[in-house]
Tab-separated table of C-alpha atoms in Angstrom:
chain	number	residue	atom	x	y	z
R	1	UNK	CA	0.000	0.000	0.000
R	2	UNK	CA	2.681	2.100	-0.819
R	3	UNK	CA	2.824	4.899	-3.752
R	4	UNK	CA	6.206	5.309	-5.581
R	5	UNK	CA	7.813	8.535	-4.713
R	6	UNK	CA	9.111	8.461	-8.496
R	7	UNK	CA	5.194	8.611	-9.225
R	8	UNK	CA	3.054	10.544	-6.631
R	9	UNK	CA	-0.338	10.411	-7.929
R	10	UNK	CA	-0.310	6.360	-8.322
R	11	UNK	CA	-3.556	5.351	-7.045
R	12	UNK	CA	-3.538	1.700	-5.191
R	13	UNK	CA	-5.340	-0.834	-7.194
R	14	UNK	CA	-9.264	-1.230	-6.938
R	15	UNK	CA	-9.849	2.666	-5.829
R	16	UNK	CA	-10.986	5.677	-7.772
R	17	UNK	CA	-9.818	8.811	-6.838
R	18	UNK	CA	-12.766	10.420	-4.879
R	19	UNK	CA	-12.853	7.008	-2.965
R	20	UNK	CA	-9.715	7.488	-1.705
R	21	UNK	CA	-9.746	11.457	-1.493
R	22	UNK	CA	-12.800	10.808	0.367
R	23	UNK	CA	-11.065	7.901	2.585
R	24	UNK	CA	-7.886	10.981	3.014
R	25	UNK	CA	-10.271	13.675	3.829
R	26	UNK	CA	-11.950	11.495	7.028
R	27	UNK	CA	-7.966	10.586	7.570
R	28	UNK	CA	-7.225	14.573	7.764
R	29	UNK	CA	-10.229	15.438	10.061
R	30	UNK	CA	-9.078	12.988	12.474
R	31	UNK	CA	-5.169	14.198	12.414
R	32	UNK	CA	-6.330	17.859	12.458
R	33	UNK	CA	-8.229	17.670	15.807
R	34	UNK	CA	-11.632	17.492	13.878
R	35	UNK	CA	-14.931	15.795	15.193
R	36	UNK	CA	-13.494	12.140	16.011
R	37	UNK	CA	-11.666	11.487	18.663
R	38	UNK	CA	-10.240	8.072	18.930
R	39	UNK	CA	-9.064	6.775	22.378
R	40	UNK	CA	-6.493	4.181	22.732
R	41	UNK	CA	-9.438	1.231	23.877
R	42	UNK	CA	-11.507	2.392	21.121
R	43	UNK	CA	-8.480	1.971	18.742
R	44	UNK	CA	-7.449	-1.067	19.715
R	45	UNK	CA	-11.196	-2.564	19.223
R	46	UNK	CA	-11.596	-1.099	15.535
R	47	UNK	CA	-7.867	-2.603	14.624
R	48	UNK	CA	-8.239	-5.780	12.301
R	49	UNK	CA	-7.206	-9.234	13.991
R	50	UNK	CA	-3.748	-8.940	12.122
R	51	UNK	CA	-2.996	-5.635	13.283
R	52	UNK	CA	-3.946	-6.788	16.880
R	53	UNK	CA	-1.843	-10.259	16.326
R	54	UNK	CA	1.169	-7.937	15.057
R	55	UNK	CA	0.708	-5.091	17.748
R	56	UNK	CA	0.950	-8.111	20.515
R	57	UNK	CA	3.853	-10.044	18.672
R	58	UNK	CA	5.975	-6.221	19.762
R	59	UNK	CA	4.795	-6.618	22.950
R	60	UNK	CA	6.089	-10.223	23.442
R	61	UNK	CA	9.370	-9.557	21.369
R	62	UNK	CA	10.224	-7.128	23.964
R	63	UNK	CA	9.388	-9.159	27.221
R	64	UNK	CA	12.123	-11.363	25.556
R	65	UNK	CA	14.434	-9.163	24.457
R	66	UNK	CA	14.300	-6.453	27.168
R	67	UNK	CA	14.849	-9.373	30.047
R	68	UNK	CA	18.205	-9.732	28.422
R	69	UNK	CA	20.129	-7.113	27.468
R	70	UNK	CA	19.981	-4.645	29.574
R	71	UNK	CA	22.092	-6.629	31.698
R	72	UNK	CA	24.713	-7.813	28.870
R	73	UNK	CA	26.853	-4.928	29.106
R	74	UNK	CA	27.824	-5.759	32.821
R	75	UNK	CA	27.982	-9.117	32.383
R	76	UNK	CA	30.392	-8.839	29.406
R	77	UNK	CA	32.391	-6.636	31.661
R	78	UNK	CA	32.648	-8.377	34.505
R	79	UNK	CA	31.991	-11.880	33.632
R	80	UNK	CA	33.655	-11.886	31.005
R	81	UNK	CA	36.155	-9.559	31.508
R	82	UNK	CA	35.929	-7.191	27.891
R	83	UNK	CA	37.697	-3.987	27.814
R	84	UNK	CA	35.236	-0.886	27.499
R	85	UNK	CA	35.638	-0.671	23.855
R	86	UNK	CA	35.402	-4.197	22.944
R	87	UNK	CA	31.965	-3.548	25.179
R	88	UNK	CA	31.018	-0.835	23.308
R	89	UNK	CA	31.899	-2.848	20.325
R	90	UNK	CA	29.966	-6.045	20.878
R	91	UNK	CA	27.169	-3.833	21.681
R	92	UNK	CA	27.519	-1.658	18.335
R	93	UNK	CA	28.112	-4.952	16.587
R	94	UNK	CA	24.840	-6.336	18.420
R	95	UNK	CA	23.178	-3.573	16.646
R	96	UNK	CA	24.629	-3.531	13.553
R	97	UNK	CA	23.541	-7.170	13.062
R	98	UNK	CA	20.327	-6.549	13.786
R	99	UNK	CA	19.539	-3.124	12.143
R	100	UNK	CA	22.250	-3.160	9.743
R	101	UNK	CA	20.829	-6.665	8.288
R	102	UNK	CA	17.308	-5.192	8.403
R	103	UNK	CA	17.375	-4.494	4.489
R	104	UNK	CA	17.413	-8.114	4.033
R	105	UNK	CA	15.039	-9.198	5.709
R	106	UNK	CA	12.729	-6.795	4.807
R	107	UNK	CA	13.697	-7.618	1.073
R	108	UNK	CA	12.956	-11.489	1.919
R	109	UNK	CA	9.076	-10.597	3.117
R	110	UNK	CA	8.555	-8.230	-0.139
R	111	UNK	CA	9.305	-11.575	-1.502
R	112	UNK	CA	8.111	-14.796	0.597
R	113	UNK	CA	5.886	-12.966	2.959
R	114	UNK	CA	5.288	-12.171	6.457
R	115	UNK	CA	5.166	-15.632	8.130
R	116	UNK	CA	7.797	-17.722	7.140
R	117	UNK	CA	10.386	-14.694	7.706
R	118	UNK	CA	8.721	-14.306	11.156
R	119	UNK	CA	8.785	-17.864	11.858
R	120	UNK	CA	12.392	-18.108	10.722
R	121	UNK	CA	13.548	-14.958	12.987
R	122	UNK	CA	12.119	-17.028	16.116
R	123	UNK	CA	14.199	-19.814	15.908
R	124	UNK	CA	17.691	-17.902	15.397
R	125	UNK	CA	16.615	-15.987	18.417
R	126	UNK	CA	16.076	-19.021	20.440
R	127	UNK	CA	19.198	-20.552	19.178
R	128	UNK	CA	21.102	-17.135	19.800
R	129	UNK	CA	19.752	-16.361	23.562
R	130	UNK	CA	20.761	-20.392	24.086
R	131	UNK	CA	24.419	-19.742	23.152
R	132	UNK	CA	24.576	-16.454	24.745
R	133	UNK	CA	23.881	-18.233	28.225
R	134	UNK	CA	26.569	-21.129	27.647
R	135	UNK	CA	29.623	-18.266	25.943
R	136	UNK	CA	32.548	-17.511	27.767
R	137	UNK	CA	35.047	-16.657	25.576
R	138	UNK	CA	35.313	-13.430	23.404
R	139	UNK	CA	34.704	-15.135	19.918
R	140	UNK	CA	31.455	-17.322	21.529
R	141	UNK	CA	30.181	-14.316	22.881
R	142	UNK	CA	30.723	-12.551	19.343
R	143	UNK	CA	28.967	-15.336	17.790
R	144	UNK	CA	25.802	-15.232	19.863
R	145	UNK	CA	25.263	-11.909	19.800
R	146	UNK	CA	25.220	-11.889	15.668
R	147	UNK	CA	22.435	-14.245	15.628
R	148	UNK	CA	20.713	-12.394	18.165
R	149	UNK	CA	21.099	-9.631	15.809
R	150	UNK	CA	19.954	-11.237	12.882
R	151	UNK	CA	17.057	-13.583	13.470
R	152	UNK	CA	15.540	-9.644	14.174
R	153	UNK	CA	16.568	-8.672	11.354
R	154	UNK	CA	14.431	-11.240	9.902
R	155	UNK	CA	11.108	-10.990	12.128
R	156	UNK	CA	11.512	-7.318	12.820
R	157	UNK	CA	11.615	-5.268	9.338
R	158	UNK	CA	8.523	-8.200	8.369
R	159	UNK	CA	6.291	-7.325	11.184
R	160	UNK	CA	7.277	-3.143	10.897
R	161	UNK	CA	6.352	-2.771	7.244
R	162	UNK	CA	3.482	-4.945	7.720
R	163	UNK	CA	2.155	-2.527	10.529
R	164	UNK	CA	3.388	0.422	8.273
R	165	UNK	CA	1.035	-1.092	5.397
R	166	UNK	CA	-1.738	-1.879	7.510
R	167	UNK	CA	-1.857	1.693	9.045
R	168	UNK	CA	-1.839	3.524	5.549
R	169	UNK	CA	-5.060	1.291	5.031
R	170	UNK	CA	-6.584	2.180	8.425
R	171	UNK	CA	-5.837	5.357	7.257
R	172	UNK	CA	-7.012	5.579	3.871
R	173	UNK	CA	-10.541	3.651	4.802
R	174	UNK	CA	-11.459	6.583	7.606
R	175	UNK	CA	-10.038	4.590	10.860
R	176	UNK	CA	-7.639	7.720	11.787
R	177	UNK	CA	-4.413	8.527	11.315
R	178	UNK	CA	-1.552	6.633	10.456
R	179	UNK	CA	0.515	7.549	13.472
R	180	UNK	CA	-2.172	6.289	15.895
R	181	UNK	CA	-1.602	2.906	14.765
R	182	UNK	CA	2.039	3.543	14.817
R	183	UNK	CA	2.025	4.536	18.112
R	184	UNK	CA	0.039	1.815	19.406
R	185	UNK	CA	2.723	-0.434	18.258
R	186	UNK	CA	5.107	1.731	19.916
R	187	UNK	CA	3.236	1.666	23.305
R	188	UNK	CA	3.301	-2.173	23.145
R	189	UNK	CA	6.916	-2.321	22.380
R	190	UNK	CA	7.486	-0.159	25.173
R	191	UNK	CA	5.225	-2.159	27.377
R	192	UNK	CA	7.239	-4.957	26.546
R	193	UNK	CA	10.367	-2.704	27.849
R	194	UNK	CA	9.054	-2.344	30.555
R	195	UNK	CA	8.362	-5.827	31.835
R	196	UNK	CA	11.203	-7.536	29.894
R	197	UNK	CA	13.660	-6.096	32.610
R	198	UNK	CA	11.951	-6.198	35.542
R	199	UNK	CA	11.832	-10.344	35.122
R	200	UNK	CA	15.573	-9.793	34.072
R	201	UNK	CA	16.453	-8.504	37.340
R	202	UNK	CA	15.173	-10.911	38.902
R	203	UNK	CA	16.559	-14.040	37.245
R	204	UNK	CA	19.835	-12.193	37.786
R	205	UNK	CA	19.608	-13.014	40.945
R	206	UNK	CA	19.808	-16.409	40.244
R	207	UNK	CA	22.552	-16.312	37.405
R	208	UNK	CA	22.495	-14.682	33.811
R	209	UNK	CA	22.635	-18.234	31.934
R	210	UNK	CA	18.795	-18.162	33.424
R	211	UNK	CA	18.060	-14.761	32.105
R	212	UNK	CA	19.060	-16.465	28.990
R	213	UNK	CA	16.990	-19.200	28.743
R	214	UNK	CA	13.835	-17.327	30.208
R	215	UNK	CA	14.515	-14.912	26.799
R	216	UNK	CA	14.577	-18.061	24.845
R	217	UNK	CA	11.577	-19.054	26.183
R	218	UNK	CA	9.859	-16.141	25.523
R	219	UNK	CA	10.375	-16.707	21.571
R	220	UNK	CA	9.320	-20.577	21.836
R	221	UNK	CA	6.062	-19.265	22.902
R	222	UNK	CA	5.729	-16.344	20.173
R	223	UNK	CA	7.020	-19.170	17.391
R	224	UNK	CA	4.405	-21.284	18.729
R	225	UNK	CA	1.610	-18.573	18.846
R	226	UNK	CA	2.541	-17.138	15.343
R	227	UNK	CA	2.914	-21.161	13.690
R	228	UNK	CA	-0.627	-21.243	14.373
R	229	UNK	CA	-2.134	-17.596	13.941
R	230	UNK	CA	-0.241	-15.588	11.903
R	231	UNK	CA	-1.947	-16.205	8.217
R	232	UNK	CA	-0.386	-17.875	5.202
R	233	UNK	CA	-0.855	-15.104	2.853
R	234	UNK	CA	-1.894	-11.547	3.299
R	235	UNK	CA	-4.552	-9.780	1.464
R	236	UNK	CA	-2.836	-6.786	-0.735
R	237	UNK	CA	0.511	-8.017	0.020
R	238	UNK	CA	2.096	-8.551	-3.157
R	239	UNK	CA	5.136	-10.749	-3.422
R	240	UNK	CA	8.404	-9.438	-5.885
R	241	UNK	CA	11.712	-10.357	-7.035
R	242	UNK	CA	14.353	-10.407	-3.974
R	243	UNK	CA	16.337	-8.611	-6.696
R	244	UNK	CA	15.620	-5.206	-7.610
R	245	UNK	CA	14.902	-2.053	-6.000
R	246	UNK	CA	18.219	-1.087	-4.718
R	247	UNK	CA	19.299	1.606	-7.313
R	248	UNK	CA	16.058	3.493	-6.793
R	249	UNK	CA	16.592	3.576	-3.243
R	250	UNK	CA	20.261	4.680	-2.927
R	251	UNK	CA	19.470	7.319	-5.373
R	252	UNK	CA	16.606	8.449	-3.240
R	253	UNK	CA	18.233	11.147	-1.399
R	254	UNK	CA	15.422	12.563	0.987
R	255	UNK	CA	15.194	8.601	1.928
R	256	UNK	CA	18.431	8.456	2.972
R	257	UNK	CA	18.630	11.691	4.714
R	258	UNK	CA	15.590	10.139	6.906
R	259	UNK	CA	17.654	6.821	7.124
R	260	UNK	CA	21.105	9.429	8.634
R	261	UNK	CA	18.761	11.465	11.022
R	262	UNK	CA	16.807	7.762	12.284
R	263	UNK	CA	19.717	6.799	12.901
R	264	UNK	CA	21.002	9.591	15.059
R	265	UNK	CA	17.873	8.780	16.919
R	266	UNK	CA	19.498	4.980	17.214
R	267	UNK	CA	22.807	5.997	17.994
R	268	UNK	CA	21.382	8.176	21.176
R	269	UNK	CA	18.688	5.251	22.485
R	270	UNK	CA	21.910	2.844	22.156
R	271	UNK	CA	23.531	4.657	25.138
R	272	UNK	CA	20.954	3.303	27.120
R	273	UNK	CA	22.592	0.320	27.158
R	274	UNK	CA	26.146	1.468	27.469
R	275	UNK	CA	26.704	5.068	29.267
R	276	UNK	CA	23.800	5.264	31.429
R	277	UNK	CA	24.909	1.807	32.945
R	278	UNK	CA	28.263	3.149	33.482
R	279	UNK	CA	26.390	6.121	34.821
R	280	UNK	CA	24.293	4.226	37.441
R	281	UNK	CA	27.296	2.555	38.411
R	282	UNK	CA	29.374	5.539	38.980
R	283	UNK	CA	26.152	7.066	41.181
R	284	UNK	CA	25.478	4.282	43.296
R	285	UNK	CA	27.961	1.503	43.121
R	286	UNK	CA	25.516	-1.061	41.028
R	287	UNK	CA	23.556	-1.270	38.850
R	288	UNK	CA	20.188	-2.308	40.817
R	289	UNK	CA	18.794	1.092	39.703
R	290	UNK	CA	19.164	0.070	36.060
R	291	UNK	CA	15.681	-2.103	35.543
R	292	UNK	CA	13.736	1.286	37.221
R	293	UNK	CA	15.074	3.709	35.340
R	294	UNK	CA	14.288	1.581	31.867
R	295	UNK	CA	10.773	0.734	33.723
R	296	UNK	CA	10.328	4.679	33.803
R	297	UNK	CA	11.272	5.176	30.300
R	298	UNK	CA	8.746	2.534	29.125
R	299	UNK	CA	6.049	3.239	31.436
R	300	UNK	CA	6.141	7.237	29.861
R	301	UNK	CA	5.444	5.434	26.703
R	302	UNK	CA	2.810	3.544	27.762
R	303	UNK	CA	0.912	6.072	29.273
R	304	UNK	CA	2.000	9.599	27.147
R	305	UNK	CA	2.822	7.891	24.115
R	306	UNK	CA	-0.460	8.166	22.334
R	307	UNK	CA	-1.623	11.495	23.769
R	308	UNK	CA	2.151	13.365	22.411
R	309	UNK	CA	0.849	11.447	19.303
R	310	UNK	CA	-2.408	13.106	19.121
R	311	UNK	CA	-1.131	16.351	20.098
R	312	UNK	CA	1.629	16.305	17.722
R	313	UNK	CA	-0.656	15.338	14.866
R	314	UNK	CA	-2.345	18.803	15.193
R	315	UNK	CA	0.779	20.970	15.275
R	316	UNK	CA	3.576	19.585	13.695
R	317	UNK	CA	4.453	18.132	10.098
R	318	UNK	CA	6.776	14.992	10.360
R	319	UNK	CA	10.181	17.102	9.802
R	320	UNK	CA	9.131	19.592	13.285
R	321	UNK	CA	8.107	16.359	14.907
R	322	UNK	CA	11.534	14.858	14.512
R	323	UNK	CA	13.721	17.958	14.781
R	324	UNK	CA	11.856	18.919	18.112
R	325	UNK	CA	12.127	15.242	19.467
R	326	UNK	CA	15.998	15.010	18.521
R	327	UNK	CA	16.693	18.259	20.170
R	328	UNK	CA	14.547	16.908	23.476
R	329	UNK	CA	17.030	14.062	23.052
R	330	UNK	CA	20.473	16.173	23.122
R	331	UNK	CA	19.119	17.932	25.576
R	332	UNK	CA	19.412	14.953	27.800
R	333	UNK	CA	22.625	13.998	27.239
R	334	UNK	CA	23.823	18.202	28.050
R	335	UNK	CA	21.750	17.333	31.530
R	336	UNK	CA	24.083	14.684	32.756
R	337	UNK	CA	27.169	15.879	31.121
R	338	UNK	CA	26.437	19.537	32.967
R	339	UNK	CA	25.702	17.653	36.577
R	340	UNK	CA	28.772	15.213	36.376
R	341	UNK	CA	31.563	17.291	37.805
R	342	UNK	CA	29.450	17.842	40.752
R	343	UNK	CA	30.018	14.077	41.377
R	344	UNK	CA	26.948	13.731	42.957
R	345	UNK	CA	26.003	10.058	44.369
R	346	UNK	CA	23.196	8.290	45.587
R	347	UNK	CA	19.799	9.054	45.322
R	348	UNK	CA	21.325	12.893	44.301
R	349	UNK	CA	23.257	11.344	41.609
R	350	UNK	CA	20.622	9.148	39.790
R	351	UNK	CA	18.683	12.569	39.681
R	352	UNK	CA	20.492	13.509	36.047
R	353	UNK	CA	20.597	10.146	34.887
R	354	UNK	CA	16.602	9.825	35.564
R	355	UNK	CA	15.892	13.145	33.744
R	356	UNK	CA	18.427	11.182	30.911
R	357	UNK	CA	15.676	8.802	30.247
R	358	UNK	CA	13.184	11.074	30.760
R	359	UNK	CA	14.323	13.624	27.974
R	360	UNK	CA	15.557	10.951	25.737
R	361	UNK	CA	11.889	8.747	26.501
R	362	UNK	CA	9.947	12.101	25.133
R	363	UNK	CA	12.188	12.362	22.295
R	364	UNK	CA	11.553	8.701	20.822
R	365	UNK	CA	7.955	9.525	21.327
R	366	UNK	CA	8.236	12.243	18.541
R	367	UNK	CA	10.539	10.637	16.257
R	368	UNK	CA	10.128	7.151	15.915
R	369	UNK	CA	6.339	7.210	14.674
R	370	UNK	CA	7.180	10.592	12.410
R	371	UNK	CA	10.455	8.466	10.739
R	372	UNK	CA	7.730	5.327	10.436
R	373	UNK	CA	4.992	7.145	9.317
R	374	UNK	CA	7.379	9.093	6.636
R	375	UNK	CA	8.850	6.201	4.903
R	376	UNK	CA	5.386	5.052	2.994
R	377	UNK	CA	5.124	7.939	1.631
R	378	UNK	CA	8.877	7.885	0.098
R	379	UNK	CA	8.789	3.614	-0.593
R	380	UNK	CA	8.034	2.670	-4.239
R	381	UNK	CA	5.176	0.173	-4.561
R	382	UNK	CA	5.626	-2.967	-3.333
R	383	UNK	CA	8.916	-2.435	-1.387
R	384	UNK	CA	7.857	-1.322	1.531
R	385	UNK	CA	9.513	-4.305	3.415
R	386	UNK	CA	12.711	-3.188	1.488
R	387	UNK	CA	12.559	0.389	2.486
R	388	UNK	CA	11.396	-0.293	6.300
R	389	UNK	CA	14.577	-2.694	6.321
R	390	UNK	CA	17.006	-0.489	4.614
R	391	UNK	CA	15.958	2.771	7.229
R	392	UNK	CA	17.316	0.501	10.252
R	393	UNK	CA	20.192	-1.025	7.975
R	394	UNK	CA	21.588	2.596	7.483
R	395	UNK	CA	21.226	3.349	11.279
R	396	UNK	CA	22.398	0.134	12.483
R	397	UNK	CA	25.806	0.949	10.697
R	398	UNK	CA	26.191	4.679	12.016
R	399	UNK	CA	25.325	2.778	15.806
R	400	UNK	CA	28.139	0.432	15.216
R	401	UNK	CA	30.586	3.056	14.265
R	402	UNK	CA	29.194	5.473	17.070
R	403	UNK	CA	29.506	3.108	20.071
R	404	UNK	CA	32.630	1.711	19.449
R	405	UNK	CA	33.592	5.431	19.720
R	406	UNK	CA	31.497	6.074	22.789
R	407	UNK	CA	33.692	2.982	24.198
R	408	UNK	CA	36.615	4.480	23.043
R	409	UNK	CA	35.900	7.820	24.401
R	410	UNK	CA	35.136	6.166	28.244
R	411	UNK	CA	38.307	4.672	27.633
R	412	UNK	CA	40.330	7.265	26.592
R	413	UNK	CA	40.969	8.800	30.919
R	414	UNK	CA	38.637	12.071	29.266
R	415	UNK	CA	37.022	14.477	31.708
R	416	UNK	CA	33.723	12.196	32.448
R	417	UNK	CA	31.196	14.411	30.835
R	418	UNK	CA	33.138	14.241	27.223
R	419	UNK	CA	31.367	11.491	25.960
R	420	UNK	CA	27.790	12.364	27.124
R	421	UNK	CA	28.350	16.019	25.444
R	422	UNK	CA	30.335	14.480	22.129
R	423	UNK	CA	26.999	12.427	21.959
R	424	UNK	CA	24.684	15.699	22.509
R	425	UNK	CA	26.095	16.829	19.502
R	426	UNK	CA	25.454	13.888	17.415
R	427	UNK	CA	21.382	14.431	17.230
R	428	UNK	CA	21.728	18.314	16.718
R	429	UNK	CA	24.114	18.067	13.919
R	430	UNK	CA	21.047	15.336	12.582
R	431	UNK	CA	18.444	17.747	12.795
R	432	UNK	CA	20.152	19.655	9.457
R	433	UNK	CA	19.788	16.009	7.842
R	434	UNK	CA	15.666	15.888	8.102
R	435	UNK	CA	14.311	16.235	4.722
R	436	UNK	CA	12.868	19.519	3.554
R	437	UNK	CA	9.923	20.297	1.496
R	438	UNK	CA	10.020	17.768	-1.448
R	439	UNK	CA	10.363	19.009	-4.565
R	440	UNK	CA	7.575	20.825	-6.748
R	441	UNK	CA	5.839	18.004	-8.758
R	442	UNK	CA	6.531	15.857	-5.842
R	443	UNK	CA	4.695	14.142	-3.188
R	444	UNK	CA	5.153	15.960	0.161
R	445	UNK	CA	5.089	14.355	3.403
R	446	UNK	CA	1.834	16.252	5.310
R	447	UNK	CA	1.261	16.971	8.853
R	448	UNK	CA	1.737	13.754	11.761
R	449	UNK	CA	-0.824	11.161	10.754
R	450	UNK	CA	-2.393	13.042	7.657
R	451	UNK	CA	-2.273	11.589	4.342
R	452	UNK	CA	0.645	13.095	1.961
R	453	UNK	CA	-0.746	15.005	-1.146
């Protein structure tokens, strides 16, 4: 359900134009503040049984993922004994294998579907969370962690441009705006978040081989759930050629200017996982504080997630939804980087770190359904999976590259708030990468959830 950008007034098969500028109109009432109001319950209870099915597989994706690894980076350290860099490394290369590898398995559901890329995904992350629990040497570790990486970037990118499509047809048939769905997906994610650790913490207790296994039995239940649910074949989705569609894309320059400033986003959400641990540590000696503070981030989402949604749909256009959210995001990092030299500890010194997540929580909630919203409108028909992949491929690589610096720079005996402001600069520098206006004869991208004319 995606129109070309090369071709802007394509109309989607089976539609005449004053059906669907009909279907856009309702869509633009609804983003514009107009007569319906949709609430989150009443959303969820209009959504289609596949939308619901896909909404729920973020949620339990997250309970998996979230109960492990939020605790890898100090069990790499200490367990295993990895220098900062090669932390910061692993963790990049976690990443990287997992967004950077997006583009191919979003290519591989343009082609064979939704379901048998899912199912496949689930099984390397079972296998992957397995090994990860029995490694103990640098090159096992290394190992795991890839196929961690990359049986999401087979389920992910399948199940995101899925929910993408499925939106712009809520959308287009008078449901509401695109971003509501969006954000619904992005409230169960984050719901996920929020639960995923708290078990984590306390399986910790017990050893991290059993956070481990608990993850991996988190996906046997989703690969069960989806073997028998998840449908064989999807209305409107169109299968292509895995080949093909790669020299539009890389010419598409306001695409990849999206893909640089996403990943910005990436690069900044990524320190969750490797300053603010160091952070915690420094404040109060452990780490115990850790599963809170990401239960604060995710429980913002939960409950503010659709209302900044709503109340950004009547303000902003995508490109002031993402520059404001980025800049909420540096802003974070300048807090704790400001406080540090005042060495302040305990319950004092989680104080910057908490308005960290805080600042960086609002942020996401501005750019990541803008950046999801955006890229239907700039996909060519039929490759939205390729697209959808290719967005997290390009950020994966610029986290990689990013957090092995980050390591580097906690390394490198700097004045302790160097890193946290070098990485305050990375988002503001992204904001001049957001894509303009497009071009005249073009289709432009219209205000947060409205349809793009």
């Amino acid at each position: 359900m995606t129109e070309p950008d090369q071709h802007p007034t394509a109309k989607p098969a089976g539609r005449t134009t004053a059906e669907r500028t009909e279907r856009k109109q309702g869509a633009r009432e609804v983003a514009g503040g107009g007569a319906v109001k949709v609430s989150r319950r009443g959303t969820w209870a209009k959504l289609s049984p596949l939308l619901r099915l896909l909404i729920l597989t973020q949620l339990a994706f997250n309970i998996g993922f979230f109960a492990v690894l939020p605790f890898l980076a100090e069990h790499l350290g200490t367990a295993i004994g990895m220098a900062g860099w090669m932390v910061g490394f692993v963790l990049g290369l976690r990443t990287f294998s997992q967004q950077g590898l997006f583009v191919v398995g979003g290519a591989l559901a343009d082609r064979y579907g939704v379901r048998p890329v899912v199912l496949a995904g689930c099984v390397l992350r079972i296998a992957g969370f397995v090994w990860l629990g029995y490694a103990d040497e640098d090159w096992s570790v290394i190992g795991s962690v890839l196929l961690i990486g990359f049986a999401a970037a087979l389920f992910s990118p399948a199940v995101e441009s899925e929910v993408a499509r499925q939106a712009v047809v809520w959308e287009e048939s008078g449901g509401g705006p695109r971003t509501g769905v969006l954000a619904l997906f992005t409230v169960a994610g984050q719901a996920g978040a929020f639960v995923g650790p708290l078990i984590g913490a306390l399986l910790l207790a017990v050893d991290y081989r059993v956070v481990c296994l608990a993850g991996a039995g988190v996906f046997v239940l989703v690969l069960a759930g989806h073997f028998r649910l998840l449908p064989q074949h999807i209305p409107g989705r169109e299968r292509v050629e895995v080949r093909g569609g790669l020299g539009g894309l890389l010419r598409n320059r306001r695409f990849l200017a999206l893909c640089c400033a996403y990943g910005a986003y990436l690069l900044a959400y990524n320190q969750l996982y490797l300053l603010l641990p160091d952070e915690v540590e420094r404040a109060t000696g452990s780490q115990a504080a850790l599963a809170w503070l990401f239960g604060l981030s995710s429980l913002l989402v939960v409950a503010a997630q659709l209302p900044v949604t709503r109340w950004a749909a009547g303000r902003l256009d995508l490109r002031r939804s993402m520059a404001g959210g980025l800049l909420l995001i540096a802003s974070g990092f300048v807090v704790v980087g400001l406080a540090l030299p005042a060495e302040w500890t305990g319950t004092a010194g989680l104080l910057p770190a908490a308005a960290f997540v805080i600042l960086l929580t609002l942020g996401q909630m501005l750019v990541a359904p803008a950046a999801r919203a955006w890229v239907p409108d700039l996909a060519v028909e039929g490759r939205l999976g390729l697209y959808t992949g290719a967005m997290s491929s390009v950020s994966g690589l610029i986290v990689l590259v990013g957090s092995a610096a980050a390591g580097a720079l906690m390394d490198a005996r700097l004045p302790a708030p160097v890193p946290w402001l070098a990485l305050a600069a990375v988002p503001v520098a992204s904001v001049l990468l957001i894509p303009g206006p497009a071009p005249a004869g073009r289709k432009k991208p219209g205000a947060l959830g409205a349809p793009s004319d």
